[in-house]
Tab-separated table of C-alpha atoms and ligand atoms in Angstrom:
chain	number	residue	atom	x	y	z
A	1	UNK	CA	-11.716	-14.815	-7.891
A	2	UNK	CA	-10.692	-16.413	-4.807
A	3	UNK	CA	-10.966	-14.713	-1.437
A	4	UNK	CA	-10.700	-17.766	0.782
A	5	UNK	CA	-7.748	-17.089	3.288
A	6	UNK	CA	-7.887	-20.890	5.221
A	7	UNK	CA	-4.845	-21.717	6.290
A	8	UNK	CA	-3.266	-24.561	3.426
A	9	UNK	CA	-3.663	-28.047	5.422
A	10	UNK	CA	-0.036	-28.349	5.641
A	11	UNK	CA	-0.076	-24.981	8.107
A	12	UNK	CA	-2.978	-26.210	10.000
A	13	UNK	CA	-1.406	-29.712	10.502
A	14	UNK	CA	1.600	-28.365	11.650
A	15	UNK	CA	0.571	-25.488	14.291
A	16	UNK	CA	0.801	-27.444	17.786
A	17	UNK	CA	-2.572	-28.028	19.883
A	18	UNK	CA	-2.145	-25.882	22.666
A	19	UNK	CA	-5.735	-25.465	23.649
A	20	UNK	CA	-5.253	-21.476	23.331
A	21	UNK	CA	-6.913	-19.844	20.272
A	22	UNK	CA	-4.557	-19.296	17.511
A	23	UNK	CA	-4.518	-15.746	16.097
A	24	UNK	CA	-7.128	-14.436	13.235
A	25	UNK	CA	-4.780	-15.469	9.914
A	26	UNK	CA	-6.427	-12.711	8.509
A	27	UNK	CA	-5.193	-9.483	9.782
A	28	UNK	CA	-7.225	-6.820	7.342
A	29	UNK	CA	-10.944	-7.939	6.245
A	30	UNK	CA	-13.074	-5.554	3.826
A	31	UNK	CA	-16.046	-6.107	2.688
A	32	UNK	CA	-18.374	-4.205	0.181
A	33	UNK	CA	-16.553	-1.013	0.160
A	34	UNK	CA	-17.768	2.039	-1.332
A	35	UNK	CA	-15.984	5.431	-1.711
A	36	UNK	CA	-17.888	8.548	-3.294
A	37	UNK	CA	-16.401	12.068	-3.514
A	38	UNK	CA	-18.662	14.707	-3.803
A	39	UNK	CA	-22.388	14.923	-3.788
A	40	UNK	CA	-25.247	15.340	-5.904
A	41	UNK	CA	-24.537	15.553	-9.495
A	42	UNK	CA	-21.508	16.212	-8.763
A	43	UNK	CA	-20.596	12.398	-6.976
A	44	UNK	CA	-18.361	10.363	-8.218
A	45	UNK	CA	-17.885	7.019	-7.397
A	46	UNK	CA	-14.237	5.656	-7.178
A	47	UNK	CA	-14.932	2.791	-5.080
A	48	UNK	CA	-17.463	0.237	-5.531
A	49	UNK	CA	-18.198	-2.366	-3.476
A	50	UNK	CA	-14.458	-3.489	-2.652
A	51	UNK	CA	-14.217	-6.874	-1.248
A	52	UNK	CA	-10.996	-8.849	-0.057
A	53	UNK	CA	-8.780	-9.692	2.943
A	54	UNK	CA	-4.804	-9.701	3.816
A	55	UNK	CA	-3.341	-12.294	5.889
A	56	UNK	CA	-0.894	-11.557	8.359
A	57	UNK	CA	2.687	-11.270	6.898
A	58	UNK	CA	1.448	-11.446	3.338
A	59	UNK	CA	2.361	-8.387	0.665
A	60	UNK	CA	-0.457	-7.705	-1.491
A	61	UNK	CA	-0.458	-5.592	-4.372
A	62	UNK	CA	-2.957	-3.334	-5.378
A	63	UNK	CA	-3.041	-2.985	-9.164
A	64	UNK	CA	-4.728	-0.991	-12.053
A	65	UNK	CA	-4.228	2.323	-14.114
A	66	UNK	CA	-4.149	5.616	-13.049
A	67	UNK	CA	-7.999	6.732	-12.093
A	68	UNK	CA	-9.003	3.048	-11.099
A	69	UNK	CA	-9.189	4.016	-7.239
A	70	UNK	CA	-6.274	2.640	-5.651
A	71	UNK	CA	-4.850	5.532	-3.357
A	72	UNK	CA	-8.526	6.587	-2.736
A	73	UNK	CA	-9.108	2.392	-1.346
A	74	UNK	CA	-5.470	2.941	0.250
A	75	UNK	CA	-6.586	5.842	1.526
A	76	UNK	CA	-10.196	5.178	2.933
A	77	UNK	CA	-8.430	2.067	4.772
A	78	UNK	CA	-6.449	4.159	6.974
A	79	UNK	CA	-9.025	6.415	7.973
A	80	UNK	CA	-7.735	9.645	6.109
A	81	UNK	CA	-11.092	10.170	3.822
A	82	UNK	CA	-13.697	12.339	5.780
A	83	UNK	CA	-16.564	13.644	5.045
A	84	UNK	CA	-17.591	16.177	3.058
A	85	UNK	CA	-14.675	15.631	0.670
A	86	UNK	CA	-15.652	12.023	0.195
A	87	UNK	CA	-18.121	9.318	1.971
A	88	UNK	CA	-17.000	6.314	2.649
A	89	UNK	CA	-19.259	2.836	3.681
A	90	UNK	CA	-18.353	-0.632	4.465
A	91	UNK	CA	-20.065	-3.778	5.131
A	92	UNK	CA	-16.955	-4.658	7.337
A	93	UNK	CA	-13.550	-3.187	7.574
A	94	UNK	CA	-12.115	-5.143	10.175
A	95	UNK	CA	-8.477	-4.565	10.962
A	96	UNK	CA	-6.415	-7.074	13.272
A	97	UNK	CA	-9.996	-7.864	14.908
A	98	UNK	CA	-11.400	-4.666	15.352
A	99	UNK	CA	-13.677	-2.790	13.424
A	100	UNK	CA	-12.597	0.459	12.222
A	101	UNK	CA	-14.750	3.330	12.724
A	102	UNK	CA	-15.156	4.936	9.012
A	103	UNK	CA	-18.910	6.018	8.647
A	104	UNK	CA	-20.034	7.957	6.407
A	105	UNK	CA	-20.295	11.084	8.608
A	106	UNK	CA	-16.500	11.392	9.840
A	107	UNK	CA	-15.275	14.223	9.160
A	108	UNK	CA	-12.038	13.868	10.873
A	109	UNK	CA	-9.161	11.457	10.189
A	110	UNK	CA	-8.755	8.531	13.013
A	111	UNK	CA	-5.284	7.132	13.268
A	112	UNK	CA	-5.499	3.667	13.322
A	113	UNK	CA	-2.958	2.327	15.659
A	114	UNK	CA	-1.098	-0.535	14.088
A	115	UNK	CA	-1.325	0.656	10.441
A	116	UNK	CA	0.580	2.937	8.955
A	117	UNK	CA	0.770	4.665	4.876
A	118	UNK	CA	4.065	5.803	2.927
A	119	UNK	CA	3.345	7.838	-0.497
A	120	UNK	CA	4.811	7.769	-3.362
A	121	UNK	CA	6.764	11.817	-2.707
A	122	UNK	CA	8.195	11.029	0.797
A	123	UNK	CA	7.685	15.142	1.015
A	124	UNK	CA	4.290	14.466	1.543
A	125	UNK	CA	4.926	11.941	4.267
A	126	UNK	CA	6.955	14.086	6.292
A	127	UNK	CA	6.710	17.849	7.914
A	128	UNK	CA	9.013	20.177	5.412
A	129	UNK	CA	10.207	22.101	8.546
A	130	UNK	CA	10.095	19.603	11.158
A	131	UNK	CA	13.958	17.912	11.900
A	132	UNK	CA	13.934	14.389	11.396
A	133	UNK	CA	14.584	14.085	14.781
A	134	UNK	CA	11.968	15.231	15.792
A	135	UNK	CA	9.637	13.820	13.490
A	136	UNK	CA	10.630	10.637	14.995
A	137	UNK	CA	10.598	11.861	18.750
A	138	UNK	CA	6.614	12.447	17.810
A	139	UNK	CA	5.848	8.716	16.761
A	140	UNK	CA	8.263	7.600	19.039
A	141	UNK	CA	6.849	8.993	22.064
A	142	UNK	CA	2.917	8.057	21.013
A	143	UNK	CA	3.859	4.592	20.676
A	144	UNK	CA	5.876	3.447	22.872
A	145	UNK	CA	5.687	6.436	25.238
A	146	UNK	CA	9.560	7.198	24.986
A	147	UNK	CA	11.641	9.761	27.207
A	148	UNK	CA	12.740	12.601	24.272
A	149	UNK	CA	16.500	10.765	24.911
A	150	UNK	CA	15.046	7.334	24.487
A	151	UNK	CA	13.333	8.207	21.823
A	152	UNK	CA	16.697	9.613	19.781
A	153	UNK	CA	18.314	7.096	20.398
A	154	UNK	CA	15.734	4.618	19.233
A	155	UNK	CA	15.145	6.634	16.024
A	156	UNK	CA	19.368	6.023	15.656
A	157	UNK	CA	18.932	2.693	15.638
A	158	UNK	CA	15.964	2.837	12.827
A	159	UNK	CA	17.810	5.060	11.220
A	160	UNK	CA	20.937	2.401	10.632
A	161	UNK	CA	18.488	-0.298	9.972
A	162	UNK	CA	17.110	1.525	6.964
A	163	UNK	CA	20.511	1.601	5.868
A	164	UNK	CA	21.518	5.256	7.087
A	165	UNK	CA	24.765	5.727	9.509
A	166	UNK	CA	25.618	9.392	9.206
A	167	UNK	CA	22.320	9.138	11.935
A	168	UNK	CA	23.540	12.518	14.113
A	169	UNK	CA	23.593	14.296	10.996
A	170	UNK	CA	20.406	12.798	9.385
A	171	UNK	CA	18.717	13.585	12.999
A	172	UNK	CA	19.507	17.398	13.008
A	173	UNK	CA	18.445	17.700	9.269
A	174	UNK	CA	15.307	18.811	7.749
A	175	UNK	CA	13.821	16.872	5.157
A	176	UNK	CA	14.863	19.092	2.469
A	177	UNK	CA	18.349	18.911	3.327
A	178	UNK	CA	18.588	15.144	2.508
A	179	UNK	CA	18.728	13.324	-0.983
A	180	UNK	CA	15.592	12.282	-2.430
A	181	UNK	CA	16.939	8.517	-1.938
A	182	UNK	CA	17.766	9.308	2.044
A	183	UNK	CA	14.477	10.933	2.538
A	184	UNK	CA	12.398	7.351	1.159
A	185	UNK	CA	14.518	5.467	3.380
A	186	UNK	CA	13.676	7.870	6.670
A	187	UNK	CA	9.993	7.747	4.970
A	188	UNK	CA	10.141	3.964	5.918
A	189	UNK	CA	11.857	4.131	9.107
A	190	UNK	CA	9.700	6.750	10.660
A	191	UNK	CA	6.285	4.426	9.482
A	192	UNK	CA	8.003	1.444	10.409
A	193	UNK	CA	9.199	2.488	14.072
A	194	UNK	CA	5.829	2.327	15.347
A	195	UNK	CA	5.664	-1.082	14.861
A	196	UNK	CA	2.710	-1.219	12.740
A	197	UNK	CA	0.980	-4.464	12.062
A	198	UNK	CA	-0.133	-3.086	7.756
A	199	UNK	CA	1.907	-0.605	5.853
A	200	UNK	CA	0.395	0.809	3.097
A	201	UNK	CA	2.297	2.144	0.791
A	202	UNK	CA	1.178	4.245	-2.497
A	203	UNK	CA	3.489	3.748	-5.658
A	204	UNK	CA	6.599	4.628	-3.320
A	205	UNK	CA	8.769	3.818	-6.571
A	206	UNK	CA	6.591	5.428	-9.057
A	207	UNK	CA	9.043	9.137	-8.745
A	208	UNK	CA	12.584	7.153	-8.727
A	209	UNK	CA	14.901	5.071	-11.128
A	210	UNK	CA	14.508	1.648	-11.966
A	211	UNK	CA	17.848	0.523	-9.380
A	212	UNK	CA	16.494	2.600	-6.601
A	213	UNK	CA	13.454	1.520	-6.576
A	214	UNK	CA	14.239	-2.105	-6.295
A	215	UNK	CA	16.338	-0.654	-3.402
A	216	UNK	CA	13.288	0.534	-1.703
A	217	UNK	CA	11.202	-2.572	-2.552
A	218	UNK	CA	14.031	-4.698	-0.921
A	219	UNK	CA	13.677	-2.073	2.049
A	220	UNK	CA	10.031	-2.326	2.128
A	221	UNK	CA	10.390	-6.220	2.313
A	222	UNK	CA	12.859	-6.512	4.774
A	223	UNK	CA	11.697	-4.364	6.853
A	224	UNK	CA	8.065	-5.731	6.889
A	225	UNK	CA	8.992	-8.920	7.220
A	226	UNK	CA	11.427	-8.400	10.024
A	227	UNK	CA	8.637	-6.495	11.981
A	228	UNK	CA	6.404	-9.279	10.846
A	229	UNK	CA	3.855	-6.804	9.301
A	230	UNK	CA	1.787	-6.735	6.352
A	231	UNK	CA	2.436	-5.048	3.113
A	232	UNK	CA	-0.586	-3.761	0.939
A	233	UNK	CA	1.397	-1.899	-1.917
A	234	UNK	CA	-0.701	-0.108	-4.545
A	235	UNK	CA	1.075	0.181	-7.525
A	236	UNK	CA	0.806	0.058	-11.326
A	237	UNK	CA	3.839	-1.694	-11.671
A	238	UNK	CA	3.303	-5.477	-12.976
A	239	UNK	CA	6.606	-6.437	-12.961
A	240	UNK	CA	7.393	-5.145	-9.640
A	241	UNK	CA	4.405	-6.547	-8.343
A	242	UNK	CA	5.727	-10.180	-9.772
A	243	UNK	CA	8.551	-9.805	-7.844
A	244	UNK	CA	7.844	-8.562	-4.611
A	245	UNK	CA	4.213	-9.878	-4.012
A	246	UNK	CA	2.197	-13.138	-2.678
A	247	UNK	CA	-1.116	-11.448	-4.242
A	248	UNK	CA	-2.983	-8.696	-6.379
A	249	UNK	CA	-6.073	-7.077	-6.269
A	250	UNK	CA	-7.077	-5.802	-9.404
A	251	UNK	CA	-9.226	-2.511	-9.825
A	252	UNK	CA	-10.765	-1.285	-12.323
A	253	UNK	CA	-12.903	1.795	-12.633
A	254	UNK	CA	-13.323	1.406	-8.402
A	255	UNK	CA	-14.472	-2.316	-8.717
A	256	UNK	CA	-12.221	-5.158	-7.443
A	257	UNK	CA	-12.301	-7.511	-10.761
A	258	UNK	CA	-9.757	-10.187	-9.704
A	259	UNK	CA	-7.708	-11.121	-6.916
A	260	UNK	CA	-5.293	-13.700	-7.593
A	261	UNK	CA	-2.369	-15.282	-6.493
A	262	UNK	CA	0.682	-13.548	-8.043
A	263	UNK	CA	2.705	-16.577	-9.321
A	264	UNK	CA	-0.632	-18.507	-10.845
A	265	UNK	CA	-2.137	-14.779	-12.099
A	266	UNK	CA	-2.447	-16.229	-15.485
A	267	UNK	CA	-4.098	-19.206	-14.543
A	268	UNK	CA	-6.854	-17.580	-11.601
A	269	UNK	CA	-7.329	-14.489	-13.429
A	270	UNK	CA	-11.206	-14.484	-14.906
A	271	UNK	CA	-11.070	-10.334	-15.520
A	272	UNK	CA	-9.986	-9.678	-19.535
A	273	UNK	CA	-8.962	-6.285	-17.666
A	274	UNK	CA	-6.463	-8.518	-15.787
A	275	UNK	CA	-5.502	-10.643	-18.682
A	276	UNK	CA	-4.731	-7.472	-20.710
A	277	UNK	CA	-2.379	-5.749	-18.091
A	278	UNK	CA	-0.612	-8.784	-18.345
A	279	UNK	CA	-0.201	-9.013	-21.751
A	280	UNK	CA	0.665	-4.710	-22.255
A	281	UNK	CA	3.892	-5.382	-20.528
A	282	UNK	CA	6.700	-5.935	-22.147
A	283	UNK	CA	8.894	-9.113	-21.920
A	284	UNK	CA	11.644	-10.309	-23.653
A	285	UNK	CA	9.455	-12.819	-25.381
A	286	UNK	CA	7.527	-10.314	-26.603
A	287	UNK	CA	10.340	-8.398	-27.836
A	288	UNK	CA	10.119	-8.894	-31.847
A	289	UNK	CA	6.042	-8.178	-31.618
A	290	UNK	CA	5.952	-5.238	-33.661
A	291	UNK	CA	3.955	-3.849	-31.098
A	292	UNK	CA	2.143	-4.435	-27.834
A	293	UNK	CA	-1.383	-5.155	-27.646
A	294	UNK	CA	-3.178	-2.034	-26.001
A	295	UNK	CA	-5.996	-2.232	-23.580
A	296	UNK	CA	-9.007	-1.696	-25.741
A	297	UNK	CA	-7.984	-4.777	-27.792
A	298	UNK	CA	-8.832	-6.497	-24.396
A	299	UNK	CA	-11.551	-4.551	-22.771
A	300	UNK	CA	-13.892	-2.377	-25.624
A	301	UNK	CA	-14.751	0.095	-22.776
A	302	UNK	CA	-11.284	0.855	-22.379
A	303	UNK	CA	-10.669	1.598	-26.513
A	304	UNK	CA	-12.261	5.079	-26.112
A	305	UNK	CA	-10.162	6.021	-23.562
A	306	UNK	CA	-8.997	4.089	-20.532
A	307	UNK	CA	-10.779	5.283	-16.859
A	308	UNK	CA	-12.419	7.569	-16.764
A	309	UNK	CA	-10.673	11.060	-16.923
A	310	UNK	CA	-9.665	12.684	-13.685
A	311	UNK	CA	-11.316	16.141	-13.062
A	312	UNK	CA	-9.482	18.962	-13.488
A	313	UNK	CA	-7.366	20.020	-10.596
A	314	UNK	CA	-7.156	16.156	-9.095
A	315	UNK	CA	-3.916	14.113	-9.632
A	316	UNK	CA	-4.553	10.838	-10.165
A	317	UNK	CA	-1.716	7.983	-10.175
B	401	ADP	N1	-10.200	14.531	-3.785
B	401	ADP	C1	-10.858	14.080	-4.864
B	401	ADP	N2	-12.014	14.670	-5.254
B	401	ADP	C2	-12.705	14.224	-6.321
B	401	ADP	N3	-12.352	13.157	-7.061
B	401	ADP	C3	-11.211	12.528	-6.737
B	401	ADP	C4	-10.409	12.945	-5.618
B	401	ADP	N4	-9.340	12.117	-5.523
B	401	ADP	C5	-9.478	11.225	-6.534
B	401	ADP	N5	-10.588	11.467	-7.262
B	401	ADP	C6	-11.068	10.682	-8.411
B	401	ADP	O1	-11.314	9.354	-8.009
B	401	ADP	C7	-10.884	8.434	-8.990
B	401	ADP	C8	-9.857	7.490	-8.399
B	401	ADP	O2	-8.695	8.228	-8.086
B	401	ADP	P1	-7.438	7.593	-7.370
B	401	ADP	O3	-7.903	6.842	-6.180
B	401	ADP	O4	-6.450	8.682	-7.165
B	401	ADP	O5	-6.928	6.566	-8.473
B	401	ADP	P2	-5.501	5.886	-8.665
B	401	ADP	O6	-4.749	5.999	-7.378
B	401	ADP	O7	-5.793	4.476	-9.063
B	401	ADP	O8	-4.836	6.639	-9.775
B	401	ADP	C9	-10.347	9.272	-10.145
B	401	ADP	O9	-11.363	9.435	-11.086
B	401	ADP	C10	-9.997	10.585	-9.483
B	401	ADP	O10	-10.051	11.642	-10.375
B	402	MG	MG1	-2.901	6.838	-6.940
């Protein structure tokens, strides 16, 4: 597992000597994070001991089965886990070279500026019976401390760039009043117009069709690269993670067990968890197997039924 984010020798020879000290390649460093929910005999750990960094620019995936902890580690990142719901503890979370407050007592969410989470239901990203608008006016002004006209027509012109034009009408609407497709693409705008330096975003395709949700990876991509921000996108999608990411981070049952290059996964990967997600997708070399191998042929722990269960009431994925 490699977690050494040098620059490559060809970057370093290449960056002119200015005298001034270049910026931290690494923009989001975690070490040796842990995330329990409840307490007592009642604690459960769905974090152990998470360790790995994100460069600047780079998209990351964050991959594993439903119940392996990757909204709770998206989640504990950007502050919104608080105490007593779950405790969270870090060696280091360092985020664009400042340490992020996230002890164990919080017990309210910090926003952390520069970072910013989409979800997989862009309903729960944005207020049911707030106008777009005005959700916008509300980053808008934090961030860049906006006049309420400077502000609309800034949101406008994130509006277009996400692809929308009918942008009067799509102001003066509430959420519900939009197609499901419209409302991911305001979803991105909205956590993209404060400039954020990380989006996270949690299985934002998981709810839509395979051709719209290559739409809103391309959006994702574009628009993080044109901000130049990072992408950490937690997903159980393999293929889409093939195609739309420099790295994974592989969890299983809470624990980190690989992170690996995406295009030399199959070489770097030591996990067998790893090597079996690969092989339980489908390709079209695989496509006169009779079947596909299954995770417990890979991993015995998994044969008597994958992670662990989620408790009742809790949605995992
Ligand atoms: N609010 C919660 N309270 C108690 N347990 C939870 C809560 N949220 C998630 N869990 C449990 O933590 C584990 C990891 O969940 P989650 O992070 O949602 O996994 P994933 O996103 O990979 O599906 C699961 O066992 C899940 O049931
Ligand atoms: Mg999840």
């Amino acid at each position: 597992m490699s977690t050494d984010l040098a620059l490559p020798a060809r970057e370093r020879a290449a960056a002119p000597d200015t005298g001034a000290v270049p910026p931290d390649p690494v923009l989001l460093r975690v070490a040796d994070l842990t995330v329990t929910y409840g307490t007592g005999e009642d604690a459960h750990v769905a974090v152990r001991g998470a360790s790995f960094a994100l460069r600047r620019g780079e998209r990351v995936a964050v991959v594993g089965e439903s119940g392996s902890g990757k909204t709770t580690m998206g989640l504990a990142i950007a502050g919104l886990l608080t105490a007593p719901t779950a405790v969270t503890s870090a060696a280091e979370l360092v985020f664009d070279g400042r340490a992020l407050e996230r002890g164990p007592a919080r017990t309210v969410p910090v926003r952390t500026p520069g970072l910013s989470m989409v979800f997989q239901d862009a309903m729960t990203s944005l207020d049911p019976v707030a106008t777009v608008g005005s959700q916008f006016a509300a980053v808008l002004r934090g961030a860049a401390r906006l006049s309420n006209k400077a502000a609309r027509e800034r949101a406008a012109e994130w509006l277009v760039r996400v692809g929308l034009t009918d942008t009067a009408r799509v102001l003066h609407a509430r959420p519900y009043e939009l197609s499901g497709g419209m409302r991911q693409r305001v979803m991105v705008a909205l956590a993209m117009c404060g400039s954020p330096r990380l989006l996270i975003a949690d299985e934002p395709t998981s709810a839509l069709d395979a051709s719209v949700s290559r739409d809103v990876m391309d959006l994702l991509t574009r628009m993080t690269q044109e901000e130049g921000a990072s992408l950490l996108i937690i997903t159980h999608d393999i293929e889409l993670c093939r195609i739309y990411t420099d790295r994974m981070i592989v969890l299983y049952r809470g624990e980190v067990v690989d992170v690996c290059a995406t295009a030399h996964v199959e070489q770097e990967a030591t996990s067998p968890y790893t090597k079996a997600l690969l092989s339980c997708v489908p390709t079209l070399e695989a496509a006169d197997l009779d079947r596909l191998p299954t995770l417990g042929e890979f991993v015995p722990e998994a044969a008597a039924g994958v992670a662990e269960a989620p408790p009742a009431g809790t949605a995992a994925a």
